[in-house]
DNA sequence: GTCTATATTCAGATAGAC
DNA sequence: GTCTATCTGAATATAGAC
């Protein structure tokens, strides 16, 4: 249940934004109709235009809200850590916060995935700047772990970040509340990315054939 | 450049299917118009209906073709391995084949991602059966590695598979031919999932705080 | 096999009453 | 702020000529 401000106007805008995320998630950008969003929000289609000038502005707001939620969840979790927290703990904390945030805001995250490449280019480019600032949080997390000397010296941190976030974000597609608890999932993911799947003694023969 | 049969009719169907994958990728299911697909394929909209009964049948063909390509690429790469190949080599080979296949068939893979949740439910359910048979290939790969004793005993193989495939599949969104060679990427991914990001001696303090 | 033409339906956005 | 009514453009799918 994602909810922000509680002022009068904001409350109405919030319901609209949630409805928009929900419908964009289910139908993609072009497949979403203003009428469908309005129905989901309990108003009529024409009324949306009092809040947002266009469908384009609406998807922009959904996109940006999703990233801002992620960014603030992860940075807030990190800032609550003691100053001397180990790099390992910092990464585990970020993984946990990231996964929790994407599951808490599933409609927004799934809306982003669905509308990838469907949103007008100008809107998308504007949004990508926000998105990159979130990527920066992870880049810094990993490079400070490397400076602390706990990361394999041959690791490519860019590839590691892309792989990790890809694996984490996929969760929003398959996770069901009735299944494993979130803590179980995030702990397993942390161990996988930090320690690997294999037992240490099985680490021979690095080069694949083909 | 994915291409299958070379018979006369098949050639035409193939161009149509490629065009469909391309447009579905860019605009999602509902956002894709038969006119746009036709234009991309160099024919007129009405002509599509000679090959496919409906837009729905067309997306079904795109979806199924994408999975079949993945399935055959990975199983073929695995079958070329010597019978005594180590579990590690088998997993590395599958990772390499999977990533190569998704990059070779980018339009099909991205079309799948975009239309997630937009395709009529009946078409999607039919397609999901194919998809699960591909998941089975990975499940068997991981569980046979566990039987060989090379996998951490506390690892949840279902979560490992979901995390790994999520990380691999994300590649199709960011990979650019001008960047790192594919081999560099797949080697890095293999090391990450099998050995982990951290140096072995840095493995203390397993429990995250929050 | 591919074309042109068309029927039917429905989209985004606006105007002005309440 | 939200409504109803409406303009205008464009979609899927079909029919029948070539």
CSV table of C-alpha atoms (C1' of nucleotides) in Angstrom, one decimal:
chain,number,residue,atom,x,y,z
A,1,UNK,CA,0.0,0.0,0.0
A,2,UNK,CA,2.1,2.9,-1.2
A,3,UNK,CA,0.8,6.3,0.0
A,4,UNK,CA,2.4,9.7,0.3
A,5,UNK,CA,1.1,13.1,1.4
A,6,UNK,CA,-2.2,13.4,3.2
A,7,UNK,CA,-3.3,16.9,2.1
A,8,UNK,CA,-6.7,17.1,0.3
A,9,UNK,CA,-5.5,17.5,-3.2
A,10,UNK,CA,-2.7,15.1,-2.8
A,11,UNK,CA,-5.0,12.4,-1.6
A,12,UNK,CA,-7.0,12.6,-4.8
A,13,UNK,CA,-3.8,12.7,-6.9
A,14,UNK,CA,-2.6,9.7,-5.0
A,15,UNK,CA,-5.6,7.5,-5.8
A,16,UNK,CA,-5.3,8.5,-9.4
A,17,UNK,CA,-1.6,7.7,-9.5
A,18,UNK,CA,-2.2,4.3,-7.9
A,19,UNK,CA,-5.0,3.6,-10.4
A,20,UNK,CA,-2.7,4.7,-13.3
A,21,UNK,CA,0.1,2.4,-12.1
A,22,UNK,CA,-2.3,-0.5,-11.9
A,23,UNK,CA,-3.7,-0.1,-15.4
A,24,UNK,CA,-0.4,0.8,-17.0
A,25,UNK,CA,1.0,-2.4,-15.4
A,26,UNK,CA,-1.7,-4.5,-16.9
A,27,UNK,CA,-2.0,-3.0,-20.3
A,28,UNK,CA,1.2,-1.2,-21.1
A,29,UNK,CA,1.3,2.4,-22.2
A,30,UNK,CA,-0.6,2.4,-25.5
A,31,UNK,CA,-3.0,-0.2,-24.2
A,32,UNK,CA,-4.0,1.9,-21.3
A,33,UNK,CA,-7.1,4.1,-21.8
A,34,UNK,CA,-7.9,7.2,-19.7
A,35,UNK,CA,-11.3,5.7,-19.3
A,36,UNK,CA,-9.9,2.6,-17.7
A,37,UNK,CA,-7.8,4.6,-15.3
A,38,UNK,CA,-10.7,6.7,-14.4
A,39,UNK,CA,-12.9,3.7,-13.6
A,40,UNK,CA,-10.2,2.2,-11.4
A,41,UNK,CA,-9.9,5.5,-9.5
A,42,UNK,CA,-13.7,5.8,-9.2
A,43,UNK,CA,-14.1,9.0,-11.3
A,44,UNK,CA,-14.9,9.8,-14.9
A,45,UNK,CA,-12.4,10.1,-17.7
A,46,UNK,CA,-12.7,13.8,-18.3
A,47,UNK,CA,-11.9,14.5,-14.7
A,48,UNK,CA,-8.3,13.2,-15.0
A,49,UNK,CA,-7.4,16.2,-17.1
A,50,UNK,CA,-7.9,18.5,-14.1
A,51,UNK,CA,-4.9,16.7,-12.4
A,52,UNK,CA,-2.7,15.8,-15.4
A,53,UNK,CA,-2.5,17.6,-18.7
A,54,UNK,CA,-2.2,14.4,-20.7
A,55,UNK,CA,-1.7,10.7,-20.6
A,56,UNK,CA,1.9,11.4,-21.2
A,57,UNK,CA,2.3,13.5,-18.1
A,58,UNK,CA,0.5,10.8,-16.1
A,59,UNK,CA,2.9,8.0,-17.1
A,60,UNK,CA,5.8,10.3,-16.3
A,61,UNK,CA,4.4,10.7,-12.8
A,62,UNK,CA,4.0,7.0,-12.3
A,63,UNK,CA,7.5,6.3,-13.6
A,64,UNK,CA,9.2,9.0,-11.4
A,65,UNK,CA,7.2,8.0,-8.3
A,66,UNK,CA,8.4,4.4,-8.7
A,67,UNK,CA,12.1,5.3,-8.8
A,68,UNK,CA,11.8,7.9,-6.0
A,69,UNK,CA,10.3,5.2,-3.8
A,70,UNK,CA,13.2,2.8,-4.5
A,71,UNK,CA,15.8,5.5,-4.0
A,72,UNK,CA,14.4,6.7,-0.7
A,73,UNK,CA,13.9,3.2,0.7
A,74,UNK,CA,17.4,2.1,-0.1
A,75,UNK,CA,19.2,5.3,1.0
A,76,UNK,CA,17.2,5.5,4.2
A,77,UNK,CA,18.0,1.9,5.1
A,78,UNK,CA,21.7,2.5,4.4
A,79,UNK,CA,21.7,5.7,6.5
A,80,UNK,CA,20.3,3.8,9.5
A,81,UNK,CA,23.3,1.5,9.6
A,82,UNK,CA,26.1,2.3,12.0
A,83,UNK,CA,29.0,4.2,10.5
A,84,UNK,CA,31.3,1.2,10.9
A,85,UNK,CA,29.0,-1.3,9.1
A,86,UNK,CA,30.9,-3.8,7.0
A,87,UNK,CA,30.6,-3.6,3.2
A,88,UNK,CA,28.9,-7.0,3.3
A,89,UNK,CA,26.3,-5.7,5.7
A,90,UNK,CA,25.8,-2.6,3.6
A,91,UNK,CA,25.2,-4.6,0.5
A,92,UNK,CA,22.9,-7.1,2.3
A,93,UNK,CA,20.9,-4.2,3.7
A,94,UNK,CA,20.6,-2.6,0.2
A,95,UNK,CA,19.4,-5.8,-1.3
A,96,UNK,CA,16.8,-6.3,1.4
A,97,UNK,CA,15.5,-2.7,1.1
A,98,UNK,CA,15.4,-2.9,-2.7
A,99,UNK,CA,13.5,-6.1,-2.8
A,100,UNK,CA,11.1,-5.0,-0.1
A,101,UNK,CA,10.5,-1.7,-1.9
A,102,UNK,CA,9.8,-3.3,-5.3
A,103,UNK,CA,7.4,-5.7,-3.7
A,104,UNK,CA,5.6,-2.9,-1.8
A,105,UNK,CA,5.2,-0.9,-4.9
A,106,UNK,CA,4.6,-3.8,-7.3
A,107,UNK,CA,2.2,-1.9,-9.6
A,108,UNK,CA,4.6,0.9,-10.1
A,109,UNK,CA,7.5,-1.4,-10.8
A,110,UNK,CA,5.6,-3.6,-13.1
A,111,UNK,CA,4.2,-0.5,-14.9
A,112,UNK,CA,7.8,0.5,-15.5
A,113,UNK,CA,8.7,-2.8,-17.0
A,114,UNK,CA,5.6,-3.0,-19.2
A,115,UNK,CA,6.0,0.5,-20.7
A,116,UNK,CA,9.7,0.2,-21.4
A,117,UNK,CA,10.0,1.4,-25.0
A,118,UNK,CA,6.4,2.4,-25.3
A,119,UNK,CA,6.5,5.8,-23.7
A,120,UNK,CA,7.2,8.8,-25.9
A,121,UNK,CA,10.9,9.3,-26.1
A,122,UNK,CA,11.0,12.7,-24.5
A,123,UNK,CA,9.2,11.5,-21.4
A,124,UNK,CA,11.4,8.5,-21.1
A,125,UNK,CA,14.6,10.4,-21.4
A,126,UNK,CA,13.6,12.8,-18.7
A,127,UNK,CA,12.8,9.8,-16.5
A,128,UNK,CA,16.1,8.1,-17.2
A,129,UNK,CA,18.0,10.8,-15.4
A,130,UNK,CA,16.3,9.9,-12.2
A,131,UNK,CA,16.9,6.3,-12.9
A,132,UNK,CA,20.6,6.8,-13.3
A,133,UNK,CA,20.9,8.6,-10.0
A,134,UNK,CA,19.5,5.4,-8.4
A,135,UNK,CA,22.1,3.3,-10.3
A,136,UNK,CA,24.7,5.6,-8.8
A,137,UNK,CA,23.8,4.5,-5.3
A,138,UNK,CA,24.6,0.9,-6.2
A,139,UNK,CA,27.8,1.9,-8.0
A,140,UNK,CA,29.1,3.7,-5.0
A,141,UNK,CA,28.1,0.8,-2.7
A,142,UNK,CA,30.1,-1.7,-4.8
A,143,UNK,CA,33.1,0.5,-5.4
A,144,UNK,CA,33.5,1.3,-1.7
A,145,UNK,CA,33.3,-2.4,-1.0
A,146,UNK,CA,36.2,-2.9,-3.5
A,147,UNK,CA,38.2,-0.1,-1.8
A,148,UNK,CA,37.7,-2.0,1.5
A,149,UNK,CA,39.4,-5.0,-0.2
A,150,UNK,CA,36.6,-7.5,0.2
A,151,UNK,CA,35.7,-7.8,-3.5
A,152,UNK,CA,37.4,-10.2,-5.9
A,153,UNK,CA,40.1,-8.2,-7.7
A,154,UNK,CA,39.0,-9.4,-11.2
A,155,UNK,CA,35.3,-8.5,-10.7
A,156,UNK,CA,33.7,-6.1,-13.2
A,157,UNK,CA,31.6,-3.9,-10.9
A,158,UNK,CA,29.4,-2.6,-13.7
A,159,UNK,CA,28.5,-6.1,-14.8
A,160,UNK,CA,28.0,-7.2,-11.2
A,161,UNK,CA,25.6,-4.3,-10.6
A,162,UNK,CA,23.6,-5.1,-13.8
A,163,UNK,CA,23.4,-8.8,-13.0
A,164,UNK,CA,22.5,-8.2,-9.4
A,165,UNK,CA,19.7,-5.7,-10.1
A,166,UNK,CA,18.4,-7.8,-13.0
A,167,UNK,CA,18.1,-10.8,-10.6
A,168,UNK,CA,16.5,-8.7,-7.8
A,169,UNK,CA,14.0,-6.9,-10.1
A,170,UNK,CA,12.8,-10.1,-11.6
A,171,UNK,CA,11.3,-10.9,-8.2
A,172,UNK,CA,8.4,-8.6,-8.8
A,173,UNK,CA,7.3,-10.9,-11.6
A,174,UNK,CA,7.2,-14.1,-9.7
A,175,UNK,CA,6.9,-13.4,-6.0
A,176,UNK,CA,3.7,-14.4,-4.3
A,177,UNK,CA,2.9,-13.4,-0.7
A,178,UNK,CA,1.8,-17.0,0.0
A,179,UNK,CA,5.2,-18.3,-0.9
A,180,UNK,CA,8.6,-17.9,0.8
A,181,UNK,CA,8.9,-14.9,3.3
A,182,UNK,CA,10.7,-11.9,1.8
A,183,UNK,CA,13.5,-12.4,4.3
A,184,UNK,CA,14.2,-15.8,3.0
A,185,UNK,CA,14.4,-14.6,-0.5
A,186,UNK,CA,16.7,-11.6,0.2
A,187,UNK,CA,19.0,-13.7,2.4
A,188,UNK,CA,19.3,-16.3,-0.4
A,189,UNK,CA,20.0,-13.6,-3.0
A,190,UNK,CA,22.6,-12.0,-0.7
A,191,UNK,CA,24.4,-15.3,-0.3
A,192,UNK,CA,24.2,-16.0,-4.0
A,193,UNK,CA,25.7,-12.8,-5.2
A,194,UNK,CA,28.3,-12.4,-2.4
A,195,UNK,CA,29.4,-16.0,-1.8
A,196,UNK,CA,28.2,-17.9,-5.0
A,197,UNK,CA,26.3,-21.0,-5.5
A,198,UNK,CA,29.1,-23.5,-5.3
A,199,UNK,CA,31.0,-24.8,-2.3
A,200,UNK,CA,34.5,-23.3,-2.2
A,201,UNK,CA,36.3,-26.5,-2.9
A,202,UNK,CA,34.4,-27.1,-6.2
A,203,UNK,CA,36.1,-24.1,-7.8
A,204,UNK,CA,38.1,-25.5,-10.5
A,205,UNK,CA,38.1,-25.3,-14.3
A,206,UNK,CA,37.1,-21.7,-14.8
A,207,UNK,CA,36.9,-21.7,-18.6
A,208,UNK,CA,33.7,-22.9,-20.3
A,209,UNK,CA,34.1,-24.7,-23.6
A,210,UNK,CA,32.0,-23.0,-26.3
B,1,UNK,CA,19.5,-12.3,-37.5
B,2,UNK,CA,17.2,-15.2,-36.6
B,3,UNK,CA,15.9,-17.2,-39.5
B,4,UNK,CA,14.4,-20.7,-39.8
B,5,UNK,CA,12.9,-22.7,-42.7
B,6,UNK,CA,13.7,-21.7,-46.3
B,7,UNK,CA,10.7,-23.0,-48.1
B,8,UNK,CA,8.7,-20.4,-50.1
B,9,UNK,CA,5.8,-19.9,-47.8
B,10,UNK,CA,8.0,-20.2,-44.7
B,11,UNK,CA,10.2,-17.3,-45.9
B,12,UNK,CA,7.2,-15.0,-46.1
B,13,UNK,CA,5.9,-16.1,-42.7
B,14,UNK,CA,9.4,-15.6,-41.3
B,15,UNK,CA,9.7,-12.0,-42.5
B,16,UNK,CA,6.2,-11.4,-41.1
B,17,UNK,CA,7.2,-13.0,-37.7
B,18,UNK,CA,10.3,-10.9,-37.5
B,19,UNK,CA,8.4,-7.8,-38.2
B,20,UNK,CA,5.8,-8.7,-35.7
B,21,UNK,CA,8.5,-9.3,-33.0
B,22,UNK,CA,10.0,-6.0,-33.8
B,23,UNK,CA,6.8,-4.0,-33.5
B,24,UNK,CA,5.5,-5.9,-30.5
B,25,UNK,CA,8.9,-5.2,-28.9
B,26,UNK,CA,8.6,-1.5,-29.4
B,27,UNK,CA,5.0,-0.9,-28.6
B,28,UNK,CA,3.7,-3.8,-26.5
B,29,UNK,CA,0.6,-5.9,-27.4
B,30,UNK,CA,-2.2,-3.4,-27.5
B,31,UNK,CA,0.0,-0.6,-28.9
B,32,UNK,CA,1.0,-2.7,-31.9
B,33,UNK,CA,-1.1,-2.2,-35.0
B,34,UNK,CA,-1.5,-4.6,-37.8
B,35,UNK,CA,-0.7,-1.7,-40.1
B,36,UNK,CA,2.7,-1.1,-38.4
B,37,UNK,CA,3.6,-4.8,-38.7
B,38,UNK,CA,2.6,-4.9,-42.3
B,39,UNK,CA,4.6,-1.8,-43.1
B,40,UNK,CA,7.7,-3.3,-41.4
B,41,UNK,CA,7.3,-6.5,-43.4
B,42,UNK,CA,6.8,-4.6,-46.6
B,43,UNK,CA,3.2,-5.7,-47.3
B,44,UNK,CA,-0.3,-4.2,-46.6
B,45,UNK,CA,-2.3,-4.8,-43.4
B,46,UNK,CA,-5.0,-6.8,-44.9
B,47,UNK,CA,-2.5,-9.4,-46.2
B,48,UNK,CA,-1.4,-10.5,-42.8
B,49,UNK,CA,-4.7,-12.3,-42.4
B,50,UNK,CA,-3.8,-14.7,-45.0
B,51,UNK,CA,-1.0,-16.0,-42.7
B,52,UNK,CA,-2.5,-15.5,-39.3
B,53,UNK,CA,-6.1,-15.5,-38.3
B,54,UNK,CA,-5.7,-12.6,-35.9
B,55,UNK,CA,-3.4,-10.4,-34.0
B,56,UNK,CA,-3.7,-12.8,-31.1
B,57,UNK,CA,-2.5,-15.8,-33.1
B,58,UNK,CA,0.4,-13.6,-34.3
B,59,UNK,CA,1.6,-12.7,-30.8
B,60,UNK,CA,1.3,-16.4,-29.9
B,61,UNK,CA,3.6,-17.3,-32.7
B,62,UNK,CA,6.2,-14.7,-31.7
B,63,UNK,CA,6.1,-15.8,-28.1
B,64,UNK,CA,6.5,-19.5,-28.9
B,65,UNK,CA,9.2,-19.0,-31.4
B,66,UNK,CA,11.2,-17.0,-28.8
B,67,UNK,CA,11.1,-19.8,-26.2
B,68,UNK,CA,11.8,-22.5,-28.8
B,69,UNK,CA,14.9,-20.7,-29.9
B,70,UNK,CA,16.2,-20.5,-26.3
B,71,UNK,CA,15.3,-24.1,-25.5
B,72,UNK,CA,17.0,-25.5,-28.6
B,73,UNK,CA,20.1,-23.3,-28.2
B,74,UNK,CA,20.7,-24.3,-24.6
B,75,UNK,CA,19.9,-28.0,-25.0
B,76,UNK,CA,22.0,-28.2,-28.2
B,77,UNK,CA,25.0,-26.6,-26.4
B,78,UNK,CA,24.7,-28.9,-23.5
B,79,UNK,CA,24.4,-32.0,-25.7
B,80,UNK,CA,27.7,-31.1,-27.4
B,81,UNK,CA,29.5,-31.4,-24.1
B,82,UNK,CA,31.5,-34.5,-23.3
B,83,UNK,CA,29.5,-37.0,-21.1
B,84,UNK,CA,31.9,-36.4,-18.2
B,85,UNK,CA,31.7,-32.6,-18.2
B,86,UNK,CA,31.8,-31.1,-14.7
B,87,UNK,CA,28.6,-29.5,-13.3
B,88,UNK,CA,30.5,-26.3,-13.4
B,89,UNK,CA,31.2,-26.5,-17.0
B,90,UNK,CA,27.7,-27.5,-17.8
B,91,UNK,CA,26.3,-24.5,-16.0
B,92,UNK,CA,28.8,-22.1,-17.6
B,93,UNK,CA,27.9,-23.5,-21.0
B,94,UNK,CA,24.2,-23.1,-20.4
B,95,UNK,CA,24.8,-19.5,-19.2
B,96,UNK,CA,26.8,-18.7,-22.3
B,97,UNK,CA,24.3,-20.3,-24.7
B,98,UNK,CA,21.3,-18.6,-23.0
B,99,UNK,CA,22.8,-15.1,-23.1
B,100,UNK,CA,24.0,-15.6,-26.7
B,101,UNK,CA,20.5,-16.8,-27.7
B,102,UNK,CA,18.7,-13.9,-26.1
B,103,UNK,CA,21.0,-11.4,-27.7
B,104,UNK,CA,20.7,-13.1,-31.1
B,105,UNK,CA,16.9,-13.0,-30.8
B,106,UNK,CA,16.6,-9.6,-29.1
B,107,UNK,CA,13.3,-8.6,-30.8
B,108,UNK,CA,11.6,-11.8,-29.7
B,109,UNK,CA,12.9,-11.6,-26.2
B,110,UNK,CA,12.0,-8.0,-25.7
B,111,UNK,CA,8.6,-8.5,-27.3
B,112,UNK,CA,8.0,-11.2,-24.6
B,113,UNK,CA,9.0,-8.8,-21.8
B,114,UNK,CA,6.9,-6.0,-23.2
B,115,UNK,CA,3.7,-8.0,-23.6
B,116,UNK,CA,3.9,-9.7,-20.3
B,117,UNK,CA,0.4,-9.3,-18.9
B,118,UNK,CA,-1.0,-7.6,-22.0
B,119,UNK,CA,-1.7,-10.7,-24.1
B,120,UNK,CA,-5.2,-12.3,-23.8
B,121,UNK,CA,-5.1,-14.8,-20.9
B,122,UNK,CA,-5.8,-17.9,-23.0
B,123,UNK,CA,-2.9,-17.2,-25.4
B,124,UNK,CA,-0.6,-16.6,-22.5
B,125,UNK,CA,-1.5,-19.7,-20.6
B,126,UNK,CA,-0.9,-21.9,-23.6
B,127,UNK,CA,2.5,-20.2,-24.1
B,128,UNK,CA,3.4,-20.7,-20.4
B,129,UNK,CA,3.5,-24.4,-20.8
B,130,UNK,CA,6.3,-24.1,-23.3
B,131,UNK,CA,8.0,-21.6,-21.0
B,132,UNK,CA,7.9,-24.1,-18.1
B,133,UNK,CA,9.6,-26.8,-20.1
B,134,UNK,CA,12.5,-24.4,-20.5
B,135,UNK,CA,12.6,-23.7,-16.8
B,136,UNK,CA,12.8,-27.5,-16.3
B,137,UNK,CA,16.1,-27.6,-18.2
B,138,UNK,CA,17.6,-25.3,-15.7
B,139,UNK,CA,16.1,-27.0,-12.7
B,140,UNK,CA,17.6,-30.3,-13.8
B,141,UNK,CA,21.0,-28.7,-14.4
B,142,UNK,CA,21.1,-27.3,-10.9
B,143,UNK,CA,19.8,-30.3,-9.1
B,144,UNK,CA,22.2,-32.6,-10.9
B,145,UNK,CA,25.0,-30.2,-9.8
B,146,UNK,CA,23.7,-30.6,-6.2
B,147,UNK,CA,23.7,-34.4,-6.5
B,148,UNK,CA,27.3,-34.1,-7.6
B,149,UNK,CA,28.1,-32.4,-4.3
B,150,UNK,CA,29.4,-29.1,-5.7
B,151,UNK,CA,26.5,-26.9,-4.5
B,152,UNK,CA,26.3,-25.3,-1.1
B,153,UNK,CA,24.1,-27.5,1.0
B,154,UNK,CA,21.9,-24.6,2.2
B,155,UNK,CA,21.2,-23.2,-1.3
B,156,UNK,CA,17.5,-23.0,-2.4
B,157,UNK,CA,17.8,-24.1,-6.0
B,158,UNK,CA,14.4,-22.6,-7.0
B,159,UNK,CA,15.5,-19.2,-5.8
B,160,UNK,CA,18.9,-19.6,-7.4
B,161,UNK,CA,17.3,-20.4,-10.7
B,162,UNK,CA,15.0,-17.4,-10.6
B,163,UNK,CA,17.8,-15.0,-9.5
B,164,UNK,CA,20.2,-16.3,-12.2
B,165,UNK,CA,17.7,-16.2,-15.0
B,166,UNK,CA,16.5,-12.7,-13.9
B,167,UNK,CA,20.1,-11.5,-14.1
B,168,UNK,CA,20.8,-13.1,-17.4
B,169,UNK,CA,17.6,-11.9,-19.1
B,170,UNK,CA,18.2,-8.4,-18.0
B,171,UNK,CA,21.1,-8.4,-20.4
B,172,UNK,CA,18.9,-8.0,-23.4
B,173,UNK,CA,17.8,-4.6,-22.1
B,174,UNK,CA,21.2,-3.0,-21.7
B,175,UNK,CA,23.6,-4.9,-23.9
B,176,UNK,CA,25.1,-2.9,-26.8
B,177,UNK,CA,27.3,-4.6,-29.5
B,178,UNK,CA,29.8,-1.8,-29.2
B,179,UNK,CA,30.4,-2.6,-25.6
B,180,UNK,CA,32.0,-5.6,-23.9
B,181,UNK,CA,32.2,-8.8,-25.9
B,182,UNK,CA,29.5,-11.4,-25.1
B,183,UNK,CA,32.2,-13.8,-23.8
B,184,UNK,CA,33.3,-11.2,-21.3
B,185,UNK,CA,29.8,-10.8,-20.0
B,186,UNK,CA,29.0,-14.5,-19.7
B,187,UNK,CA,32.3,-15.3,-18.0
B,188,UNK,CA,31.6,-12.5,-15.5
B,189,UNK,CA,28.1,-13.8,-14.9
B,190,UNK,CA,29.3,-17.4,-14.4
B,191,UNK,CA,31.9,-16.3,-11.9
B,192,UNK,CA,29.4,-14.2,-10.0
B,193,UNK,CA,26.7,-16.8,-9.7
B,194,UNK,CA,29.1,-19.7,-9.0
B,195,UNK,CA,31.8,-18.1,-6.9
B,196,UNK,CA,30.3,-14.9,-5.7
B,197,UNK,CA,31.5,-11.3,-5.7
B,198,UNK,CA,33.5,-11.3,-2.5
B,199,UNK,CA,36.9,-12.8,-1.8
B,200,UNK,CA,36.6,-16.0,0.3
B,201,UNK,CA,38.3,-14.5,3.3
B,202,UNK,CA,35.7,-11.7,3.5
B,203,UNK,CA,32.9,-14.0,4.4
B,204,UNK,CA,31.9,-13.1,7.8
B,205,UNK,CA,28.7,-11.6,9.4
B,206,UNK,CA,26.0,-13.3,7.4
B,207,UNK,CA,23.0,-11.6,8.9
B,208,UNK,CA,21.8,-8.3,7.6
B,209,UNK,CA,20.3,-5.9,10.1
B,210,UNK,CA,16.8,-4.8,9.0
C,1,DG,C1',-0.9,-14.1,-52.0
C,2,DT,C1',-1.6,-9.4,-51.9
C,3,DC,C1',-4.2,-5.5,-52.8
C,4,DT,C1',-8.0,-1.6,-51.9
C,5,DA,C1',-12.0,-0.2,-49.6
C,6,DT,C1',-15.0,-0.1,-45.9
C,7,DA,C1',-17.9,-1.4,-41.5
C,8,DT,C1',-17.6,-0.7,-36.9
C,9,DT,C1',-15.8,0.4,-32.6
C,10,DC,C1',-13.3,3.1,-29.6
C,11,DA,C1',-9.3,6.1,-28.3
C,12,DG,C1',-7.5,11.0,-26.3
C,13,DA,C1',-8.7,15.3,-25.5
C,14,DT,C1',-11.9,19.5,-25.0
C,15,DA,C1',-16.1,22.4,-23.5
C,16,DG,C1',-19.0,23.9,-20.4
C,17,DA,C1',-22.7,22.7,-16.9
C,18,DC,C1',-22.9,21.7,-11.9
D,1,DG,C1',-13.2,19.0,-8.7
D,2,DT,C1',-16.1,16.2,-11.2
D,3,DC,C1',-19.6,15.5,-14.6
D,4,DT,C1',-21.7,14.8,-19.5
D,5,DA,C1',-21.4,15.3,-24.3
D,6,DT,C1',-18.8,15.5,-28.3
D,7,DC,C1',-15.0,16.2,-31.9
D,8,DT,C1',-11.7,13.8,-34.6
D,9,DG,C1',-8.7,10.3,-35.7
D,10,DA,C1',-7.4,5.6,-36.0
D,11,DA,C1',-7.8,0.7,-34.8
D,12,DT,C1',-9.2,-4.6,-36.2
D,13,DA,C1',-11.1,-7.2,-39.3
D,14,DT,C1',-13.8,-8.3,-43.6
D,15,DA,C1',-15.0,-8.4,-48.7
D,16,DG,C1',-13.9,-9.0,-53.0
D,17,DA,C1',-10.9,-7.4,-57.0
D,18,DC,C1',-6.5,-8.7,-59.2
